[in-house]
DNA sequence: ATGGTTTTTACTGCGTC
DNA sequence: GACGCGGTAAAAACCAT
């Protein structure tokens, strides 16, 4: 269980100290409003305006994690970071075998000879680096989906690493690169504590939820990378930001979630649902209601789920603080 | 496949503005 | 009347066995 995400915030931010040993909480100022920003669960958010500054933390450290010893040795390097997002500088190209131009007309003798030469070379390049071909497509796909989901570059790097490993192990067999790429990104996002739900992935990927999950489990078991389940804590910063919650609300929701998890690992309850309910419950506590429908929209859950979950949160809250919260 | 758990869908009535 | 919400039944989805 990850201990990192359990930092509790019961003091105003001005009293919090920043120490180097605490890597989950560091401070900076927000470019928008000059307020304090905190990094929680991997996302930097401004406590004043709620702005999420995903990309500020890129390159502060190694942009990927080592999954095992060999990976660790590979990641050490000298010089500028090489990007895993590029592979062949765009050399892999397809040249059709038909001697036709784009309009379907036949080509002249000269052009034909030219094309033949091109094909030959292209084919040599291609077959020599057949692996790279799939890579190009997959990396492009990772990039596309990642930006659609607002995931930072570091996550794409991680996803690329995962994909490369999976690819090397031959896990692409019987699976589309599409799903392999999506699954890699899904794993990377979770690993970096910036989880996106399977639904969110499936919405922008061309892969349906089911095969996405199947590929994901396949990849992670084969690669032996155990990615812990996403927790509500990890979803919360993003949801708070999208709902433009005040810092007070955000902290309250976080406390509720922390308490909830301390009470015991919830079995089967979805992390997004818990986060959604925590936001709603925080609204009740702080007398600042957020309507269930709105929460449901951004959290990808339903008001019903929120309704089912939030009484638990309030109950635990009452237990811990002795404060009863008016339900309505 | 099966059964238990959770979420979703769809519909209800109630209070409030 | 529209809205937010609680409640519920039934269906769907999920997961472990």
mmCIF file of C-alpha atoms (C1' of nucleotides) in Angstrom:
data_model
loop_
_atom_site.group_PDB
_atom_site.id
_atom_site.type_symbol
_atom_site.label_atom_id
_atom_site.label_comp_id
_atom_site.label_asym_id
_atom_site.label_seq_id
_atom_site.Cartn_x
_atom_site.Cartn_y
_atom_site.Cartn_z
ATOM 1 C CA UNK A 1 0.000 0.000 0.000
ATOM 2 C CA UNK A 2 1.375 3.336 -0.915
ATOM 3 C CA UNK A 3 2.053 5.468 2.075
ATOM 4 C CA UNK A 4 2.898 8.491 0.039
ATOM 5 C CA UNK A 5 -0.590 9.532 -0.653
ATOM 6 C CA UNK A 6 -1.641 9.551 2.937
ATOM 7 C CA UNK A 7 -0.302 12.916 3.844
ATOM 8 C CA UNK A 8 -2.945 14.569 5.898
ATOM 9 C CA UNK A 9 -3.641 18.226 5.833
ATOM 10 C CA UNK A 10 -5.023 19.454 9.071
ATOM 11 C CA UNK A 11 -3.027 22.627 9.218
ATOM 12 C CA UNK A 12 -3.282 25.699 7.069
ATOM 13 C CA UNK A 13 -0.748 25.664 4.333
ATOM 14 C CA UNK A 14 1.217 28.501 5.854
ATOM 15 C CA UNK A 15 2.126 26.318 8.778
ATOM 16 C CA UNK A 16 3.190 23.389 6.774
ATOM 17 C CA UNK A 17 6.867 22.954 6.345
ATOM 18 C CA UNK A 18 8.562 21.724 3.275
ATOM 19 C CA UNK A 19 11.292 19.241 3.840
ATOM 20 C CA UNK A 20 13.371 17.496 1.280
ATOM 21 C CA UNK A 21 12.530 14.130 2.664
ATOM 22 C CA UNK A 22 8.873 14.638 2.021
ATOM 23 C CA UNK A 23 8.584 14.216 -1.687
ATOM 24 C CA UNK A 24 4.829 14.297 -1.873
ATOM 25 C CA UNK A 25 4.561 17.852 -0.698
ATOM 26 C CA UNK A 26 6.592 20.625 -2.173
ATOM 27 C CA UNK A 27 5.696 24.207 -2.640
ATOM 28 C CA UNK A 28 5.908 26.749 -5.297
ATOM 29 C CA UNK A 29 3.951 29.703 -6.436
ATOM 30 C CA UNK A 30 1.132 29.702 -8.886
ATOM 31 C CA UNK A 31 1.795 31.608 -12.112
ATOM 32 C CA UNK A 32 -1.816 32.680 -12.249
ATOM 33 C CA UNK A 33 -2.437 34.155 -8.851
ATOM 34 C CA UNK A 34 0.887 33.822 -7.028
ATOM 35 C CA UNK A 35 -0.773 31.606 -4.459
ATOM 36 C CA UNK A 36 0.805 28.586 -2.921
ATOM 37 C CA UNK A 37 0.763 25.402 -4.856
ATOM 38 C CA UNK A 38 1.087 21.953 -3.452
ATOM 39 C CA UNK A 39 1.943 18.711 -5.098
ATOM 40 C CA UNK A 40 -0.416 16.047 -3.955
ATOM 41 C CA UNK A 41 -0.557 12.658 -5.477
ATOM 42 C CA UNK A 42 1.557 13.868 -8.333
ATOM 43 C CA UNK A 43 -0.529 16.772 -9.439
ATOM 44 C CA UNK A 44 0.473 20.271 -8.585
ATOM 45 C CA UNK A 45 -2.466 22.361 -7.703
ATOM 46 C CA UNK A 46 -2.768 25.926 -6.597
ATOM 47 C CA UNK A 47 -4.466 26.144 -3.254
ATOM 48 C CA UNK A 48 -5.846 29.557 -4.049
ATOM 49 C CA UNK A 49 -7.245 29.327 -7.503
ATOM 50 C CA UNK A 50 -7.353 25.562 -7.883
ATOM 51 C CA UNK A 51 -5.367 25.611 -11.058
ATOM 52 C CA UNK A 52 -3.799 22.317 -11.936
ATOM 53 C CA UNK A 53 -0.269 22.707 -13.162
ATOM 54 C CA UNK A 54 0.509 19.323 -14.501
ATOM 55 C CA UNK A 55 3.647 20.062 -16.342
ATOM 56 C CA UNK A 56 5.579 22.057 -13.830
ATOM 57 C CA UNK A 57 7.195 19.046 -12.301
ATOM 58 C CA UNK A 58 8.550 17.530 -15.427
ATOM 59 C CA UNK A 59 12.279 16.930 -15.459
ATOM 60 C CA UNK A 60 12.726 17.516 -11.784
ATOM 61 C CA UNK A 61 13.924 13.980 -11.567
ATOM 62 C CA UNK A 62 14.059 10.846 -13.590
ATOM 63 C CA UNK A 63 11.002 10.837 -15.711
ATOM 64 C CA UNK A 64 10.407 7.169 -15.401
ATOM 65 C CA UNK A 65 10.711 4.587 -12.742
ATOM 66 C CA UNK A 66 12.761 1.494 -12.787
ATOM 67 C CA UNK A 67 10.720 -1.645 -12.769
ATOM 68 C CA UNK A 68 13.612 -3.959 -12.174
ATOM 69 C CA UNK A 69 17.367 -4.059 -12.075
ATOM 70 C CA UNK A 70 17.959 -4.115 -15.784
ATOM 71 C CA UNK A 71 15.633 -1.231 -16.299
ATOM 72 C CA UNK A 72 17.442 0.721 -13.667
ATOM 73 C CA UNK A 73 20.760 0.238 -15.369
ATOM 74 C CA UNK A 74 19.257 1.275 -18.628
ATOM 75 C CA UNK A 75 17.848 4.474 -17.354
ATOM 76 C CA UNK A 76 21.158 5.916 -16.244
ATOM 77 C CA UNK A 77 22.555 8.025 -18.987
ATOM 78 C CA UNK A 78 24.764 10.907 -19.880
ATOM 79 C CA UNK A 79 23.779 14.056 -21.637
ATOM 80 C CA UNK A 80 20.433 15.340 -22.624
ATOM 81 C CA UNK A 81 17.489 13.064 -21.956
ATOM 82 C CA UNK A 82 16.663 10.970 -24.916
ATOM 83 C CA UNK A 83 13.020 10.704 -25.534
ATOM 84 C CA UNK A 84 11.319 7.420 -25.825
ATOM 85 C CA UNK A 85 8.655 9.088 -27.793
ATOM 86 C CA UNK A 86 10.747 9.119 -30.932
ATOM 87 C CA UNK A 87 12.112 6.094 -32.563
ATOM 88 C CA UNK A 88 13.089 6.508 -36.188
ATOM 89 C CA UNK A 89 12.609 10.162 -36.987
ATOM 90 C CA UNK A 90 9.770 9.378 -39.274
ATOM 91 C CA UNK A 91 11.563 7.222 -41.769
ATOM 92 C CA UNK A 92 9.094 4.433 -41.908
ATOM 93 C CA UNK A 93 6.859 5.051 -44.828
ATOM 94 C CA UNK A 94 4.521 3.036 -46.911
ATOM 95 C CA UNK A 95 4.828 3.056 -50.632
ATOM 96 C CA UNK A 96 2.082 1.387 -52.508
ATOM 97 C CA UNK A 97 3.006 -1.317 -55.016
ATOM 98 C CA UNK A 98 0.641 -0.119 -57.625
ATOM 99 C CA UNK A 99 2.275 1.986 -60.324
ATOM 100 C CA UNK A 100 -0.245 4.696 -59.991
ATOM 101 C CA UNK A 101 -0.091 8.220 -58.783
ATOM 102 C CA UNK A 102 -2.448 9.715 -56.319
ATOM 103 C CA UNK A 103 -5.104 10.220 -58.961
ATOM 104 C CA UNK A 104 -4.890 6.646 -60.110
ATOM 105 C CA UNK A 105 -3.091 7.412 -63.378
ATOM 106 C CA UNK A 106 -0.251 5.200 -64.469
ATOM 107 C CA UNK A 107 3.238 6.477 -64.060
ATOM 108 C CA UNK A 108 5.790 7.211 -66.679
ATOM 109 C CA UNK A 109 8.699 4.856 -67.325
ATOM 110 C CA UNK A 110 11.049 7.138 -65.515
ATOM 111 C CA UNK A 111 8.844 7.471 -62.515
ATOM 112 C CA UNK A 112 8.402 3.743 -62.374
ATOM 113 C CA UNK A 113 12.101 3.175 -62.133
ATOM 114 C CA UNK A 114 12.307 5.821 -59.498
ATOM 115 C CA UNK A 115 9.551 4.260 -57.499
ATOM 116 C CA UNK A 116 11.093 0.872 -57.697
ATOM 117 C CA UNK A 117 14.301 2.172 -56.226
ATOM 118 C CA UNK A 118 12.406 3.910 -53.488
ATOM 119 C CA UNK A 119 10.463 0.798 -52.681
ATOM 120 C CA UNK A 120 13.558 -1.277 -52.480
ATOM 121 C CA UNK A 121 15.201 1.023 -50.028
ATOM 122 C CA UNK A 122 12.103 1.576 -48.084
ATOM 123 C CA UNK A 123 11.593 -2.114 -47.787
ATOM 124 C CA UNK A 124 15.135 -2.639 -46.616
ATOM 125 C CA UNK A 125 14.693 -0.033 -43.961
ATOM 126 C CA UNK A 126 11.389 -1.418 -43.009
ATOM 127 C CA UNK A 127 12.255 -5.046 -42.648
ATOM 128 C CA UNK A 128 15.448 -4.232 -40.880
ATOM 129 C CA UNK A 129 13.471 -2.351 -38.337
ATOM 130 C CA UNK A 130 10.143 -4.065 -38.462
ATOM 131 C CA UNK A 131 9.839 -3.631 -34.769
ATOM 132 C CA UNK A 132 10.197 0.077 -35.099
ATOM 133 C CA UNK A 133 7.201 0.254 -37.324
ATOM 134 C CA UNK A 134 4.796 -0.851 -34.691
ATOM 135 C CA UNK A 135 6.590 1.359 -32.281
ATOM 136 C CA UNK A 136 5.990 4.404 -34.342
ATOM 137 C CA UNK A 137 2.325 3.798 -34.537
ATOM 138 C CA UNK A 138 2.029 2.941 -30.890
ATOM 139 C CA UNK A 139 4.000 5.884 -29.666
ATOM 140 C CA UNK A 140 1.948 8.202 -31.768
ATOM 141 C CA UNK A 141 -1.138 6.648 -30.292
ATOM 142 C CA UNK A 142 0.181 7.021 -26.771
ATOM 143 C CA UNK A 143 0.884 10.628 -27.459
ATOM 144 C CA UNK A 144 -2.512 11.286 -28.892
ATOM 145 C CA UNK A 145 -4.434 9.642 -26.078
ATOM 146 C CA UNK A 146 -2.233 11.166 -23.419
ATOM 147 C CA UNK A 147 -2.810 14.651 -24.616
ATOM 148 C CA UNK A 148 -6.503 14.005 -24.914
ATOM 149 C CA UNK A 149 -6.454 13.041 -21.261
ATOM 150 C CA UNK A 150 -4.169 15.848 -20.223
ATOM 151 C CA UNK A 151 -1.372 13.584 -19.078
ATOM 152 C CA UNK A 152 2.074 15.109 -18.816
ATOM 153 C CA UNK A 153 5.048 14.156 -20.896
ATOM 154 C CA UNK A 154 6.605 12.165 -18.119
ATOM 155 C CA UNK A 155 3.661 9.805 -18.185
ATOM 156 C CA UNK A 156 4.030 9.341 -21.896
ATOM 157 C CA UNK A 157 7.644 8.467 -21.386
ATOM 158 C CA UNK A 158 6.726 5.885 -18.830
ATOM 159 C CA UNK A 159 4.073 4.518 -21.113
ATOM 160 C CA UNK A 160 6.618 4.263 -23.880
ATOM 161 C CA UNK A 161 8.972 2.342 -21.659
ATOM 162 C CA UNK A 162 6.248 -0.047 -20.694
ATOM 163 C CA UNK A 163 5.205 -0.456 -24.270
ATOM 164 C CA UNK A 164 8.741 -1.174 -25.387
ATOM 165 C CA UNK A 165 9.142 -3.811 -22.753
ATOM 166 C CA UNK A 166 5.863 -5.414 -23.612
ATOM 167 C CA UNK A 167 6.724 -5.304 -27.244
ATOM 168 C CA UNK A 168 10.112 -6.854 -26.689
ATOM 169 C CA UNK A 169 8.500 -9.662 -24.782
ATOM 170 C CA UNK A 170 6.235 -10.353 -27.683
ATOM 171 C CA UNK A 171 3.091 -9.424 -25.871
ATOM 172 C CA UNK A 172 1.753 -7.806 -28.977
ATOM 173 C CA UNK A 173 1.028 -11.263 -30.285
ATOM 174 C CA UNK A 174 -2.664 -11.603 -30.881
ATOM 175 C CA UNK A 175 -3.313 -8.102 -29.695
ATOM 176 C CA UNK A 176 -3.563 -4.840 -31.479
ATOM 177 C CA UNK A 177 -0.876 -2.265 -31.018
ATOM 178 C CA UNK A 178 -3.750 -0.011 -30.299
ATOM 179 C CA UNK A 179 -4.784 -1.823 -27.186
ATOM 180 C CA UNK A 180 -1.213 -2.433 -26.127
ATOM 181 C CA UNK A 181 -0.476 1.257 -26.377
ATOM 182 C CA UNK A 182 -3.592 2.214 -24.469
ATOM 183 C CA UNK A 183 -2.901 -0.349 -21.786
ATOM 184 C CA UNK A 184 0.651 0.903 -21.406
ATOM 185 C CA UNK A 185 -0.580 4.407 -20.932
ATOM 186 C CA UNK A 186 -3.182 3.278 -18.465
ATOM 187 C CA UNK A 187 -0.526 1.506 -16.456
ATOM 188 C CA UNK A 188 1.815 4.473 -16.674
ATOM 189 C CA UNK A 189 -0.823 6.877 -15.475
ATOM 190 C CA UNK A 190 -1.565 4.700 -12.503
ATOM 191 C CA UNK A 191 2.068 4.258 -11.752
ATOM 192 C CA UNK A 192 2.615 7.979 -11.734
ATOM 193 C CA UNK A 193 -0.345 8.476 -9.444
ATOM 194 C CA UNK A 194 -2.230 10.322 -12.107
ATOM 195 C CA UNK A 195 -4.825 7.688 -12.717
ATOM 196 C CA UNK A 196 -7.324 7.905 -15.480
ATOM 197 C CA UNK A 197 -10.158 5.473 -15.268
ATOM 198 C CA UNK A 198 -10.633 2.711 -17.782
ATOM 199 C CA UNK A 199 -13.710 4.506 -18.977
ATOM 200 C CA UNK A 200 -11.798 7.652 -19.648
ATOM 201 C CA UNK A 201 -9.164 5.722 -21.530
ATOM 202 C CA UNK A 202 -11.708 3.853 -23.555
ATOM 203 C CA UNK A 203 -13.472 7.059 -24.443
ATOM 204 C CA UNK A 204 -10.519 8.466 -26.324
ATOM 205 C CA UNK A 205 -8.854 5.268 -27.390
ATOM 206 C CA UNK A 206 -10.089 3.224 -30.258
ATOM 207 C CA UNK A 207 -10.095 0.228 -27.981
ATOM 208 C CA UNK A 208 -13.119 -0.825 -26.037
ATOM 209 C CA UNK A 209 -13.000 -1.037 -22.304
ATOM 210 C CA UNK A 210 -13.010 -4.770 -22.129
ATOM 211 C CA UNK A 211 -10.062 -5.583 -24.293
ATOM 212 C CA UNK A 212 -8.250 -2.658 -22.800
ATOM 213 C CA UNK A 213 -8.500 -4.171 -19.387
ATOM 214 C CA UNK A 214 -7.606 -7.610 -20.616
ATOM 215 C CA UNK A 215 -4.520 -6.285 -22.306
ATOM 216 C CA UNK A 216 -3.645 -4.317 -19.240
ATOM 217 C CA UNK A 217 -3.737 -7.292 -16.910
ATOM 218 C CA UNK A 218 -1.861 -9.346 -19.418
ATOM 219 C CA UNK A 219 0.868 -6.782 -19.759
ATOM 220 C CA UNK A 220 1.281 -6.142 -16.068
ATOM 221 C CA UNK A 221 1.400 -9.796 -15.115
ATOM 222 C CA UNK A 222 3.784 -10.698 -17.893
ATOM 223 C CA UNK A 223 6.037 -7.798 -17.121
ATOM 224 C CA UNK A 224 5.730 -8.327 -13.429
ATOM 225 C CA UNK A 225 4.938 -4.718 -12.770
ATOM 226 C CA UNK A 226 2.503 -4.515 -9.935
ATOM 227 C CA UNK A 227 0.689 -1.253 -10.177
ATOM 228 C CA UNK A 228 -1.348 -0.640 -7.076
ATOM 229 C CA UNK A 229 -5.002 0.122 -7.494
ATOM 230 C CA UNK A 230 -5.791 3.719 -7.992
ATOM 231 C CA UNK A 231 -7.063 5.331 -4.831
ATOM 232 C CA UNK A 232 -9.594 8.041 -4.363
ATOM 233 C CA UNK A 233 -6.822 10.310 -3.135
ATOM 234 C CA UNK A 234 -5.235 10.146 -6.528
ATOM 235 C CA UNK A 235 -8.381 11.115 -8.352
ATOM 236 C CA UNK A 236 -9.316 13.892 -6.021
ATOM 237 C CA UNK A 237 -6.963 16.679 -7.158
ATOM 238 C CA UNK A 238 -8.124 16.447 -10.717
ATOM 239 C CA UNK A 239 -11.783 16.321 -9.783
ATOM 240 C CA UNK A 240 -11.399 19.219 -7.391
ATOM 241 C CA UNK A 241 -9.790 21.222 -10.082
ATOM 242 C CA UNK A 242 -12.416 20.441 -12.663
ATOM 243 C CA UNK A 243 -15.137 21.350 -10.220
ATOM 244 C CA UNK A 244 -13.228 24.452 -9.194
ATOM 245 C CA UNK A 245 -13.480 23.579 -5.559
ATOM 246 C CA UNK A 246 -12.079 25.881 -2.947
ATOM 247 C CA UNK A 247 -8.986 24.776 -1.123
ATOM 248 C CA UNK A 248 -11.040 24.331 1.995
ATOM 249 C CA UNK A 249 -13.372 21.971 0.216
ATOM 250 C CA UNK A 250 -10.527 20.091 -1.319
ATOM 251 C CA UNK A 251 -8.832 19.521 2.007
ATOM 252 C CA UNK A 252 -12.093 18.471 3.605
ATOM 253 C CA UNK A 253 -12.717 15.947 0.894
ATOM 254 C CA UNK A 254 -9.196 14.670 1.263
ATOM 255 C CA UNK A 255 -9.601 14.222 4.972
ATOM 256 C CA UNK A 256 -12.790 12.302 4.438
ATOM 257 C CA UNK A 257 -11.091 10.024 1.989
ATOM 258 C CA UNK A 258 -8.118 9.489 4.269
ATOM 259 C CA UNK A 259 -10.377 8.562 7.122
ATOM 260 C CA UNK A 260 -12.361 6.300 4.918
ATOM 261 C CA UNK A 261 -9.321 4.383 3.813
ATOM 262 C CA UNK A 262 -7.938 4.192 7.324
ATOM 263 C CA UNK A 263 -11.124 2.539 8.308
ATOM 264 C CA UNK A 264 -10.257 -0.352 6.097
ATOM 265 C CA UNK A 265 -9.633 -1.177 2.521
ATOM 266 C CA UNK A 266 -12.907 -0.856 0.745
ATOM 267 C CA UNK A 267 -13.508 -3.953 -1.284
ATOM 268 C CA UNK A 268 -15.057 -3.462 -4.627
ATOM 269 C CA UNK A 269 -15.971 0.148 -4.172
ATOM 270 C CA UNK A 270 -14.655 2.196 -6.995
ATOM 271 C CA UNK A 271 -12.097 4.855 -6.256
ATOM 272 C CA UNK A 272 -13.843 7.373 -8.447
ATOM 273 C CA UNK A 273 -17.091 6.768 -6.615
ATOM 274 C CA UNK A 274 -15.440 7.332 -3.257
ATOM 275 C CA UNK A 275 -13.814 10.505 -4.451
ATOM 276 C CA UNK A 276 -17.110 11.723 -5.838
ATOM 277 C CA UNK A 277 -18.923 10.984 -2.605
ATOM 278 C CA UNK A 278 -16.186 12.652 -0.593
ATOM 279 C CA UNK A 279 -16.613 15.813 -2.582
ATOM 280 C CA UNK A 280 -20.323 15.782 -2.027
ATOM 281 C CA UNK A 281 -19.921 15.022 1.664
ATOM 282 C CA UNK A 282 -17.385 17.794 2.000
ATOM 283 C CA UNK A 283 -19.955 20.102 0.498
ATOM 284 C CA UNK A 284 -22.441 19.138 3.174
ATOM 285 C CA UNK A 285 -19.937 19.584 5.966
ATOM 286 C CA UNK A 286 -18.766 22.930 4.735
ATOM 287 C CA UNK A 287 -22.264 24.009 3.942
ATOM 288 C CA UNK A 288 -21.269 24.459 0.369
ATOM 289 C CA UNK A 289 -23.277 21.958 -1.586
ATOM 290 C CA UNK A 290 -22.116 20.691 -4.907
ATOM 291 C CA UNK A 291 -24.940 19.128 -6.794
ATOM 292 C CA UNK A 292 -24.634 15.432 -7.334
ATOM 293 C CA UNK A 293 -25.200 15.593 -11.029
ATOM 294 C CA UNK A 294 -22.274 17.918 -11.536
ATOM 295 C CA UNK A 295 -19.976 15.742 -9.490
ATOM 296 C CA UNK A 296 -21.166 12.727 -11.383
ATOM 297 C CA UNK A 297 -20.334 14.394 -14.647
ATOM 298 C CA UNK A 298 -16.711 15.084 -13.937
ATOM 299 C CA UNK A 299 -16.073 11.937 -11.938
ATOM 300 C CA UNK A 300 -17.615 9.585 -14.435
ATOM 301 C CA UNK A 301 -20.013 8.184 -11.915
ATOM 302 C CA UNK A 302 -23.685 8.599 -11.262
ATOM 303 C CA UNK A 303 -25.594 10.460 -8.603
ATOM 304 C CA UNK A 304 -26.838 7.126 -7.371
ATOM 305 C CA UNK A 305 -23.349 5.968 -6.592
ATOM 306 C CA UNK A 306 -22.687 9.183 -4.759
ATOM 307 C CA UNK A 307 -25.831 8.706 -2.759
ATOM 308 C CA UNK A 308 -24.871 5.177 -1.882
ATOM 309 C CA UNK A 309 -21.419 6.124 -0.769
ATOM 310 C CA UNK A 310 -21.531 9.442 0.998
ATOM 311 C CA UNK A 311 -23.457 8.396 4.139
ATOM 312 C CA UNK A 312 -20.551 6.093 4.975
ATOM 313 C CA UNK A 313 -18.154 8.981 4.713
ATOM 314 C CA UNK A 314 -20.299 11.203 6.879
ATOM 315 C CA UNK A 315 -20.655 8.478 9.452
ATOM 316 C CA UNK A 316 -16.933 8.027 9.760
ATOM 317 C CA UNK A 317 -16.502 11.744 9.876
ATOM 318 C CA UNK A 318 -18.944 11.960 12.781
ATOM 319 C CA UNK A 319 -17.160 9.142 14.534
ATOM 320 C CA UNK A 320 -13.805 10.804 14.296
ATOM 321 C CA UNK A 321 -14.747 14.353 15.025
ATOM 322 C CA UNK A 322 -17.838 13.922 17.122
ATOM 323 C CA UNK A 323 -19.650 16.306 14.853
ATOM 324 C CA UNK A 324 -22.888 15.265 13.393
ATOM 325 C CA UNK A 325 -23.564 16.651 9.999
ATOM 326 C CA UNK A 326 -27.036 17.705 9.003
ATOM 327 C CA UNK A 327 -27.936 15.543 6.075
ATOM 328 C CA UNK A 328 -30.124 18.100 4.448
ATOM 329 C "C1'" DA B 1 -20.717 -20.864 -15.718
ATOM 330 C "C1'" DT B 2 -22.090 -19.075 -11.119
ATOM 331 C "C1'" DG B 3 -23.064 -16.272 -7.370
ATOM 332 C "C1'" DG B 4 -22.148 -12.214 -4.655
ATOM 333 C "C1'" DT B 5 -21.225 -7.431 -4.817
ATOM 334 C "C1'" DT B 6 -21.384 -2.966 -6.869
ATOM 335 C "C1'" DT B 7 -22.872 0.322 -10.278
ATOM 336 C "C1'" DT B 8 -26.118 2.004 -13.507
ATOM 337 C "C1'" DT B 9 -30.597 2.876 -15.439
ATOM 338 C "C1'" DA B 10 -35.039 4.385 -14.879
ATOM 339 C "C1'" DC B 11 -38.650 5.877 -12.271
ATOM 340 C "C1'" DT B 12 -40.799 7.560 -8.065
ATOM 341 C "C1'" DG B 13 -42.350 11.196 -4.617
ATOM 342 C "C1'" DC B 14 -41.047 15.074 -1.671
ATOM 343 C "C1'" DG B 15 -39.659 19.725 -0.536
ATOM 344 C "C1'" DT B 16 -38.160 24.158 -2.214
ATOM 345 C "C1'" DC B 17 -37.417 28.123 -5.005
ATOM 346 C "C1'" DG C 1 -43.169 23.737 -12.917
ATOM 347 C "C1'" DA C 2 -38.220 22.906 -12.565
ATOM 348 C "C1'" DC C 3 -34.759 21.427 -9.666
ATOM 349 C "C1'" DG C 4 -32.120 18.760 -6.291
ATOM 350 C "C1'" DC C 5 -32.467 14.854 -3.809
ATOM 351 C "C1'" DG C 6 -33.629 10.272 -1.535
ATOM 352 C "C1'" DG C 7 -35.358 5.866 -2.294
ATOM 353 C "C1'" DT C 8 -35.885 1.653 -4.930
ATOM 354 C "C1'" DA C 9 -36.276 -2.178 -8.314
ATOM 355 C "C1'" DA C 10 -34.281 -4.275 -11.994
ATOM 356 C "C1'" DA C 11 -30.579 -4.697 -15.208
ATOM 357 C "C1'" DA C 12 -25.824 -4.607 -16.151
ATOM 358 C "C1'" DA C 13 -21.113 -4.980 -14.954
ATOM 359 C "C1'" DC C 14 -17.561 -6.806 -12.262
ATOM 360 C "C1'" DC C 15 -14.863 -10.284 -9.813
ATOM 361 C "C1'" DA C 16 -13.540 -14.414 -7.603
ATOM 362 C "C1'" DT C 17 -14.409 -19.095 -7.649
#
